[in-house]
Amino acid sequence: MEKLMIAGGYPLKGTVRISGAKNSAVALIPATILAESPVTIEGLPDISDVQILKDLLEEIGGTVEFSENDMTVDPSSMISMPLPNGKVKKLRASYYLMGAMLGRFKKAVIGLPGGCHLGPRPIDQHIKGFEALGARVTNEQGAIYLRADELRGARIYLDVVSVGATINIMLAAVRATGRTIIENAAKEPEIIDVATLLTNMGAKIKGAGTDVIRIDGVDHLHGCQHTIIPDRIEAGTYMIVGAAAGEGVLIDNVIPHHLESLIAKLREMGVQIETNDDQVFVGPAEKMKAVDIKTLVYPGFPTDLQQPLTSLLTGAEGTSMVTDTIYSARFKHIDELRRMNANIKVEGRSAIINGPVQLQGAKVKASDLRAGAALVIAGLMAEGVTEVTGLEHIDRGYSHLVEKLNGLGATIWREEMSKEEMEQMKNA
Ligand code: EPU
């Protein structure tokens, strides 16, 4: 097992290229199940979630070629193999196998998904959608069983705006009979990306990216080629890195429109930001001002950037308040930041940050993916060396993090953990 070592305080400068979007990738890959001939997805990120999904598609009989970020899936020999255990439990997005397998085979057995622990993460809205389309859904010993004689289009109102439920219902509905209407749908760019792939496969979808999506079911979907959108959360993370420790960082391969809420907040803090068609430039870090942030569904401030931004706010002058309205317990990074000398308290769904403080290097543990990003940023800002364990979380979502940061002039490396350290981690 490895840990990440970060020697803080080095000024960062240069260009970093953003990879394909994780939260698109984890839906696009299962979506290939719905086709009847090979689908190629270009520009996938090099992260463990993608690798696990590749293995799962092979487990159900798919032929998958994956090299240089491009994946070609031949789904023609796939079967509706039950996946109650094993790799399916490793990532939350394995729930997309439910919608895709239900859409293609009218049945599926999928173990309840894993993923980051951010408080309760129910999937009741996904199930409500599948049931409205005519599926019988039962939970048997920790696995969800879905069966349908026929899938029929339906009008589905989501009680909670959910990215996962919106995509999962689209996946199940594209091959249903008749029209499905999803009301109060989520509007995240990843939903448009999945709808674009499905449309290229022959699906009939209108309204993706708005809160009403109309899907007219078709009998067959065919193979196609699709290029994934850039990862707005990875791009946002590097923008925050630039503001935290930069002397001018250019973020390349990004859609600035996807990051308007972060750009506005960074500017409010006093960070200089310039944008063009597919790049964002973050100017040298100056004196920063405290700001308040409330996470919201897209296009509001993304919950996935709340944790990284909290690290930056420890260096801002004044009191900031970060409120997460999407997840109730996305504050596990705060205790770790406190070990690094941050002055933060958590009250209910809010973190109150008093700054500026000079962070100090410490031994800290990433409890989830974006907590990991927050600790890396804190490590870059800190005096001395920071050791981050829990790397398996970071590897789920950040492609070549060490190489990209070293490319900007950071001093960061992976190191094998000693037996004693691994023992200490187990007992912690
Ligand atoms: N919710 C329900 N019932 C449901 C579904 C969701 O109550 O059936 C609640 C959730 O508990 C949460 C809120 O609705 O409070 C929003 O959840 P959503 O379904 O939108 O989240 P998700 O689809 O499970 C995706 C991303 C997350 C990101 C959220 C919010 C993927 C694979 N994951 O999760 O990404 O935080 O949307 O934008 O797309 C990450 O990348 O670190 C990450 C956690």
Short mmCIF file of N, CA and C in Angstrom, two decimals, residues 183-315:
data_model
loop_
_atom_site.label_atom_id
_atom_site.label_comp_id
_atom_site.label_asym_id
_atom_site.label_seq_id
_atom_site.Cartn_x
_atom_site.Cartn_y
_atom_site.Cartn_z
N GLU A 183 -39.47 14.38 -15.04
CA GLU A 183 -39.67 15.76 -14.57
C GLU A 183 -38.82 15.99 -13.32
N ASN A 184 -38.42 17.24 -13.13
CA ASN A 184 -37.51 17.60 -12.04
C ASN A 184 -36.18 16.83 -12.19
N ALA A 185 -35.76 16.68 -13.44
CA ALA A 185 -34.51 15.98 -13.75
C ALA A 185 -33.32 16.84 -13.34
N ALA A 186 -32.19 16.18 -13.07
CA ALA A 186 -30.94 16.92 -12.82
C ALA A 186 -30.42 17.47 -14.15
N LYS A 187 -29.59 18.52 -14.09
CA LYS A 187 -29.16 19.23 -15.31
C LYS A 187 -27.64 19.21 -15.51
N GLU A 188 -26.94 18.37 -14.77
CA GLU A 188 -25.48 18.35 -14.82
C GLU A 188 -24.97 18.06 -16.25
N PRO A 189 -23.82 18.62 -16.62
CA PRO A 189 -23.26 18.37 -17.95
C PRO A 189 -23.06 16.88 -18.26
N GLU A 190 -22.82 16.08 -17.23
CA GLU A 190 -22.61 14.64 -17.45
C GLU A 190 -23.88 14.00 -18.00
N ILE A 191 -25.04 14.55 -17.65
CA ILE A 191 -26.31 14.00 -18.15
C ILE A 191 -26.42 14.27 -19.65
N ILE A 192 -26.01 15.47 -20.06
CA ILE A 192 -26.02 15.79 -21.50
C ILE A 192 -25.06 14.87 -22.24
N ASP A 193 -23.90 14.59 -21.61
CA ASP A 193 -22.90 13.74 -22.26
C ASP A 193 -23.46 12.34 -22.49
N VAL A 194 -24.13 11.80 -21.47
CA VAL A 194 -24.70 10.45 -21.61
C VAL A 194 -25.81 10.47 -22.67
N ALA A 195 -26.63 11.52 -22.65
CA ALA A 195 -27.72 11.62 -23.64
C ALA A 195 -27.13 11.73 -25.05
N THR A 196 -25.99 12.41 -25.19
CA THR A 196 -25.35 12.54 -26.51
C THR A 196 -24.89 11.17 -27.00
N LEU A 197 -24.25 10.40 -26.11
CA LEU A 197 -23.82 9.04 -26.51
C LEU A 197 -25.04 8.21 -26.93
N LEU A 198 -26.09 8.23 -26.11
CA LEU A 198 -27.27 7.41 -26.41
C LEU A 198 -27.90 7.86 -27.73
N THR A 199 -27.93 9.16 -27.97
CA THR A 199 -28.50 9.68 -29.23
C THR A 199 -27.65 9.20 -30.41
N ASN A 200 -26.32 9.22 -30.25
CA ASN A 200 -25.44 8.70 -31.31
C ASN A 200 -25.68 7.21 -31.55
N MET A 201 -26.16 6.53 -30.51
CA MET A 201 -26.47 5.10 -30.64
C MET A 201 -27.85 4.87 -31.28
N GLY A 202 -28.59 5.95 -31.49
CA GLY A 202 -29.90 5.82 -32.13
C GLY A 202 -31.08 6.11 -31.21
N ALA A 203 -30.80 6.51 -29.95
CA ALA A 203 -31.90 6.80 -29.03
C ALA A 203 -32.54 8.14 -29.39
N LYS A 204 -33.78 8.32 -28.92
CA LYS A 204 -34.49 9.59 -29.18
C LYS A 204 -34.72 10.29 -27.83
N ILE A 205 -33.86 11.28 -27.56
CA ILE A 205 -33.90 11.98 -26.27
C ILE A 205 -33.95 13.48 -26.52
N LYS A 206 -34.86 14.16 -25.85
CA LYS A 206 -34.92 15.63 -25.95
C LYS A 206 -34.91 16.23 -24.56
N GLY A 207 -34.23 17.36 -24.41
CA GLY A 207 -34.32 18.10 -23.15
C GLY A 207 -33.23 17.79 -22.13
N ALA A 208 -32.25 16.93 -22.48
CA ALA A 208 -31.17 16.66 -21.52
C ALA A 208 -30.45 17.98 -21.22
N GLY A 209 -30.23 18.26 -19.94
CA GLY A 209 -29.64 19.54 -19.55
C GLY A 209 -30.70 20.52 -19.07
N THR A 210 -32.00 20.15 -19.24
CA THR A 210 -33.08 20.94 -18.65
C THR A 210 -33.76 20.04 -17.61
N ASP A 211 -34.78 20.59 -16.93
CA ASP A 211 -35.38 19.74 -15.89
C ASP A 211 -36.52 18.86 -16.39
N VAL A 212 -36.76 18.86 -17.71
CA VAL A 212 -37.73 17.91 -18.27
C VAL A 212 -37.07 17.19 -19.45
N ILE A 213 -36.95 15.88 -19.33
CA ILE A 213 -36.31 15.09 -20.39
C ILE A 213 -37.37 14.16 -20.98
N ARG A 214 -37.47 14.18 -22.33
CA ARG A 214 -38.44 13.32 -23.02
C ARG A 214 -37.68 12.25 -23.80
N ILE A 215 -38.08 11.01 -23.61
CA ILE A 215 -37.40 9.90 -24.29
C ILE A 215 -38.44 9.08 -25.03
N ASP A 216 -38.27 8.93 -26.35
CA ASP A 216 -39.15 8.03 -27.10
C ASP A 216 -38.38 6.74 -27.33
N GLY A 217 -38.91 5.65 -26.79
CA GLY A 217 -38.20 4.38 -26.84
C GLY A 217 -38.01 3.88 -28.27
N VAL A 218 -36.90 3.17 -28.51
CA VAL A 218 -36.61 2.56 -29.82
C VAL A 218 -36.31 1.07 -29.59
N ASP A 219 -36.45 0.27 -30.65
CA ASP A 219 -36.24 -1.18 -30.51
C ASP A 219 -34.76 -1.55 -30.47
N HIS A 220 -33.96 -0.83 -31.24
CA HIS A 220 -32.55 -1.22 -31.37
C HIS A 220 -31.64 0.00 -31.19
N LEU A 221 -30.48 -0.25 -30.60
CA LEU A 221 -29.44 0.80 -30.54
C LEU A 221 -28.17 0.22 -31.16
N HIS A 222 -27.46 1.05 -31.91
CA HIS A 222 -26.28 0.55 -32.62
C HIS A 222 -24.99 1.17 -32.06
N GLY A 223 -23.88 0.64 -32.51
CA GLY A 223 -22.58 1.15 -32.07
C GLY A 223 -22.32 2.55 -32.62
N CYS A 224 -21.34 3.23 -32.03
CA CYS A 224 -20.97 4.58 -32.49
C CYS A 224 -19.64 4.96 -31.84
N GLN A 225 -19.23 6.17 -32.10
CA GLN A 225 -17.99 6.71 -31.51
C GLN A 225 -18.35 7.97 -30.74
N HIS A 226 -17.77 8.13 -29.57
CA HIS A 226 -18.15 9.28 -28.74
C HIS A 226 -16.91 9.80 -28.01
N THR A 227 -16.77 11.12 -27.94
CA THR A 227 -15.67 11.70 -27.15
C THR A 227 -16.25 12.29 -25.87
N ILE A 228 -15.69 11.87 -24.75
CA ILE A 228 -16.18 12.29 -23.44
C ILE A 228 -15.89 13.77 -23.18
N ILE A 229 -16.70 14.40 -22.35
CA ILE A 229 -16.43 15.80 -21.97
C ILE A 229 -15.30 15.85 -20.93
N PRO A 230 -14.61 17.02 -20.83
CA PRO A 230 -13.56 17.14 -19.81
C PRO A 230 -14.17 17.13 -18.39
N ASP A 231 -13.38 16.72 -17.44
CA ASP A 231 -13.83 16.58 -16.05
C ASP A 231 -13.87 17.96 -15.37
N ARG A 232 -15.06 18.47 -15.15
CA ARG A 232 -15.18 19.82 -14.56
C ARG A 232 -14.71 19.82 -13.10
N ILE A 233 -14.82 18.68 -12.43
CA ILE A 233 -14.41 18.66 -11.02
C ILE A 233 -12.88 18.58 -10.94
N GLU A 234 -12.28 17.80 -11.84
CA GLU A 234 -10.80 17.78 -11.87
C GLU A 234 -10.30 19.18 -12.23
N ALA A 235 -10.93 19.80 -13.24
CA ALA A 235 -10.51 21.16 -13.65
C ALA A 235 -10.65 22.12 -12.48
N GLY A 236 -11.77 22.04 -11.77
CA GLY A 236 -12.00 22.91 -10.61
C GLY A 236 -10.96 22.69 -9.54
N THR A 237 -10.59 21.43 -9.35
CA THR A 237 -9.57 21.11 -8.34
C THR A 237 -8.26 21.80 -8.70
N TYR A 238 -7.86 21.73 -9.99
CA TYR A 238 -6.59 22.38 -10.38
C TYR A 238 -6.70 23.91 -10.35
N MET A 239 -7.91 24.43 -10.57
CA MET A 239 -8.07 25.89 -10.43
C MET A 239 -7.80 26.28 -8.97
N ILE A 240 -8.31 25.46 -8.06
CA ILE A 240 -8.09 25.75 -6.63
C ILE A 240 -6.61 25.56 -6.27
N VAL A 241 -5.99 24.53 -6.85
CA VAL A 241 -4.54 24.34 -6.67
C VAL A 241 -3.80 25.61 -7.11
N GLY A 242 -4.19 26.13 -8.27
CA GLY A 242 -3.54 27.33 -8.82
C GLY A 242 -3.71 28.52 -7.87
N ALA A 243 -4.92 28.66 -7.32
CA ALA A 243 -5.17 29.78 -6.40
C ALA A 243 -4.41 29.58 -5.09
N ALA A 244 -4.23 28.31 -4.69
CA ALA A 244 -3.61 28.01 -3.39
C ALA A 244 -2.10 28.19 -3.43
N ALA A 245 -1.49 27.81 -4.55
CA ALA A 245 -0.02 27.75 -4.53
C ALA A 245 0.60 28.19 -5.85
N GLY A 246 -0.21 28.85 -6.69
CA GLY A 246 0.27 29.10 -8.04
C GLY A 246 0.95 30.43 -8.25
N GLU A 247 1.73 30.43 -9.35
CA GLU A 247 2.30 31.70 -9.83
C GLU A 247 1.86 31.86 -11.27
N GLY A 248 0.64 31.42 -11.57
CA GLY A 248 0.12 31.45 -12.94
C GLY A 248 -0.02 30.03 -13.46
N VAL A 249 -1.23 29.47 -13.38
CA VAL A 249 -1.47 28.10 -13.83
C VAL A 249 -2.54 28.11 -14.92
N LEU A 250 -2.22 27.47 -16.05
CA LEU A 250 -3.17 27.39 -17.16
C LEU A 250 -3.80 26.00 -17.16
N ILE A 251 -5.13 25.98 -17.10
CA ILE A 251 -5.83 24.70 -17.10
C ILE A 251 -6.38 24.51 -18.50
N ASP A 252 -5.92 23.43 -19.14
CA ASP A 252 -6.23 23.21 -20.55
C ASP A 252 -7.23 22.06 -20.69
N ASN A 253 -8.03 22.09 -21.75
CA ASN A 253 -9.07 21.10 -22.02
C ASN A 253 -10.15 21.17 -20.93
N VAL A 254 -10.82 22.30 -20.90
CA VAL A 254 -11.89 22.50 -19.91
C VAL A 254 -13.01 23.28 -20.61
N ILE A 255 -14.23 23.09 -20.15
CA ILE A 255 -15.35 23.89 -20.65
C ILE A 255 -15.66 24.92 -19.56
N PRO A 256 -15.16 26.18 -19.71
CA PRO A 256 -15.28 27.15 -18.62
C PRO A 256 -16.73 27.36 -18.16
N HIS A 257 -17.68 27.23 -19.10
CA HIS A 257 -19.09 27.41 -18.76
C HIS A 257 -19.54 26.44 -17.65
N HIS A 258 -18.93 25.24 -17.63
CA HIS A 258 -19.29 24.25 -16.60
C HIS A 258 -18.83 24.65 -15.21
N LEU A 259 -17.97 25.68 -15.15
CA LEU A 259 -17.34 26.03 -13.87
C LEU A 259 -17.66 27.45 -13.43
N GLU A 260 -18.78 27.98 -13.95
CA GLU A 260 -19.07 29.40 -13.68
C GLU A 260 -19.21 29.70 -12.19
N SER A 261 -19.81 28.77 -11.46
CA SER A 261 -20.03 29.04 -10.02
C SER A 261 -18.67 29.12 -9.29
N LEU A 262 -17.74 28.24 -9.65
CA LEU A 262 -16.42 28.29 -9.01
C LEU A 262 -15.66 29.54 -9.44
N ILE A 263 -15.72 29.85 -10.74
CA ILE A 263 -15.02 31.05 -11.24
C ILE A 263 -15.51 32.28 -10.48
N ALA A 264 -16.85 32.39 -10.32
CA ALA A 264 -17.43 33.55 -9.62
C ALA A 264 -16.92 33.61 -8.17
N LYS A 265 -16.88 32.47 -7.51
CA LYS A 265 -16.45 32.46 -6.10
C LYS A 265 -14.96 32.80 -5.97
N LEU A 266 -14.15 32.24 -6.88
CA LEU A 266 -12.70 32.54 -6.80
C LEU A 266 -12.46 34.03 -7.05
N ARG A 267 -13.21 34.58 -8.01
CA ARG A 267 -13.05 36.03 -8.27
C ARG A 267 -13.47 36.83 -7.05
N GLU A 268 -14.57 36.40 -6.40
CA GLU A 268 -15.03 37.08 -5.19
C GLU A 268 -13.94 37.03 -4.10
N MET A 269 -13.15 35.97 -4.11
CA MET A 269 -12.06 35.85 -3.12
C MET A 269 -10.87 36.74 -3.49
N GLY A 270 -10.88 37.25 -4.73
CA GLY A 270 -9.77 38.10 -5.17
C GLY A 270 -8.78 37.38 -6.07
N VAL A 271 -9.15 36.17 -6.52
CA VAL A 271 -8.25 35.42 -7.41
C VAL A 271 -8.48 35.90 -8.85
N GLN A 272 -7.38 36.07 -9.56
CA GLN A 272 -7.49 36.55 -10.95
C GLN A 272 -7.73 35.34 -11.87
N ILE A 273 -8.84 35.38 -12.63
CA ILE A 273 -9.17 34.27 -13.51
C ILE A 273 -9.47 34.80 -14.91
N GLU A 274 -8.85 34.19 -15.91
CA GLU A 274 -9.17 34.53 -17.31
C GLU A 274 -9.63 33.25 -18.00
N THR A 275 -10.57 33.37 -18.94
CA THR A 275 -11.02 32.16 -19.64
C THR A 275 -11.01 32.40 -21.14
N ASN A 276 -10.83 31.33 -21.90
CA ASN A 276 -11.14 31.36 -23.32
C ASN A 276 -11.94 30.10 -23.65
N ASP A 277 -12.03 29.70 -24.92
CA ASP A 277 -12.93 28.61 -25.30
C ASP A 277 -12.75 27.34 -24.46
N ASP A 278 -11.50 26.91 -24.31
CA ASP A 278 -11.30 25.64 -23.62
C ASP A 278 -10.15 25.68 -22.61
N GLN A 279 -9.90 26.88 -22.07
CA GLN A 279 -8.83 27.02 -21.08
C GLN A 279 -9.24 28.01 -19.98
N VAL A 280 -8.67 27.80 -18.82
CA VAL A 280 -8.86 28.77 -17.73
C VAL A 280 -7.47 29.09 -17.18
N PHE A 281 -7.18 30.38 -17.04
CA PHE A 281 -5.90 30.79 -16.45
C PHE A 281 -6.15 31.32 -15.04
N VAL A 282 -5.41 30.80 -14.09
CA VAL A 282 -5.52 31.27 -12.70
C VAL A 282 -4.24 32.03 -12.37
N GLY A 283 -4.41 33.29 -12.07
CA GLY A 283 -3.26 34.17 -11.84
C GLY A 283 -2.56 33.88 -10.52
N PRO A 284 -1.42 34.54 -10.29
CA PRO A 284 -0.64 34.32 -9.07
C PRO A 284 -1.49 34.54 -7.83
N ALA A 285 -1.28 33.68 -6.84
CA ALA A 285 -2.06 33.80 -5.59
C ALA A 285 -1.71 35.11 -4.89
N GLU A 286 -2.74 35.89 -4.62
CA GLU A 286 -2.56 37.16 -3.88
C GLU A 286 -3.22 36.98 -2.53
N LYS A 287 -3.40 38.09 -1.83
CA LYS A 287 -4.16 38.05 -0.57
C LYS A 287 -5.60 37.67 -0.90
N MET A 288 -6.14 36.66 -0.25
CA MET A 288 -7.50 36.23 -0.56
C MET A 288 -8.47 36.61 0.55
N LYS A 289 -9.72 36.88 0.13
CA LYS A 289 -10.76 37.24 1.10
C LYS A 289 -11.65 36.04 1.39
N ALA A 290 -12.19 35.98 2.60
CA ALA A 290 -13.13 34.90 2.97
C ALA A 290 -14.42 35.04 2.15
N VAL A 291 -15.08 33.91 1.86
CA VAL A 291 -16.40 33.93 1.19
C VAL A 291 -17.28 32.84 1.81
N ASP A 292 -18.59 32.99 1.60
CA ASP A 292 -19.52 31.94 2.01
C ASP A 292 -19.92 31.13 0.79
N ILE A 293 -20.11 29.84 1.00
CA ILE A 293 -20.48 28.95 -0.12
C ILE A 293 -21.59 28.02 0.31
N LYS A 294 -22.55 27.83 -0.58
CA LYS A 294 -23.61 26.85 -0.33
C LYS A 294 -23.64 25.92 -1.55
N THR A 295 -23.48 24.63 -1.34
CA THR A 295 -23.50 23.71 -2.49
C THR A 295 -24.95 23.51 -2.94
N LEU A 296 -25.10 23.41 -4.26
CA LEU A 296 -26.43 23.26 -4.85
C LEU A 296 -26.32 22.34 -6.05
N VAL A 297 -27.47 21.93 -6.59
CA VAL A 297 -27.43 21.16 -7.83
C VAL A 297 -26.96 22.08 -8.95
N TYR A 298 -26.46 21.51 -10.05
CA TYR A 298 -25.97 22.29 -11.18
C TYR A 298 -27.07 23.20 -11.71
N PRO A 299 -26.78 24.45 -12.05
CA PRO A 299 -25.47 25.10 -12.15
C PRO A 299 -24.98 25.76 -10.85
N GLY A 300 -25.52 25.38 -9.72
CA GLY A 300 -25.04 25.93 -8.45
C GLY A 300 -23.64 25.41 -8.12
N PHE A 301 -23.12 25.81 -6.97
CA PHE A 301 -21.76 25.41 -6.60
C PHE A 301 -21.71 23.91 -6.32
N PRO A 302 -20.83 23.16 -7.00
CA PRO A 302 -20.85 21.69 -6.86
C PRO A 302 -20.35 21.19 -5.50
N THR A 303 -21.09 20.26 -4.94
CA THR A 303 -20.66 19.66 -3.67
C THR A 303 -19.26 19.03 -3.81
N ASP A 304 -18.94 18.53 -5.00
CA ASP A 304 -17.64 17.86 -5.19
C ASP A 304 -16.45 18.82 -5.08
N LEU A 305 -16.70 20.13 -5.14
CA LEU A 305 -15.58 21.09 -4.99
C LEU A 305 -15.59 21.77 -3.62
N GLN A 306 -16.58 21.43 -2.82
CA GLN A 306 -16.69 22.04 -1.49
C GLN A 306 -15.47 21.70 -0.63
N GLN A 307 -15.06 20.42 -0.65
CA GLN A 307 -13.94 20.03 0.22
C GLN A 307 -12.62 20.66 -0.24
N PRO A 308 -12.29 20.56 -1.57
CA PRO A 308 -11.06 21.24 -2.01
C PRO A 308 -11.05 22.73 -1.69
N LEU A 309 -12.21 23.40 -1.86
CA LEU A 309 -12.24 24.84 -1.62
C LEU A 309 -12.03 25.17 -0.14
N THR A 310 -12.50 24.28 0.73
CA THR A 310 -12.33 24.51 2.17
C THR A 310 -10.84 24.67 2.51
N SER A 311 -10.00 23.84 1.89
CA SER A 311 -8.56 23.97 2.16
C SER A 311 -8.06 25.35 1.75
N LEU A 312 -8.50 25.81 0.58
CA LEU A 312 -8.06 27.14 0.11
C LEU A 312 -8.50 28.22 1.09
N LEU A 313 -9.73 28.08 1.62
CA LEU A 313 -10.28 29.13 2.49
C LEU A 313 -9.51 29.26 3.80
N THR A 314 -8.74 28.23 4.18
CA THR A 314 -7.94 28.36 5.41
C THR A 314 -6.89 29.47 5.24
N GLY A 315 -6.57 29.80 3.99
CA GLY A 315 -5.57 30.83 3.72
C GLY A 315 -6.18 32.20 3.43
#
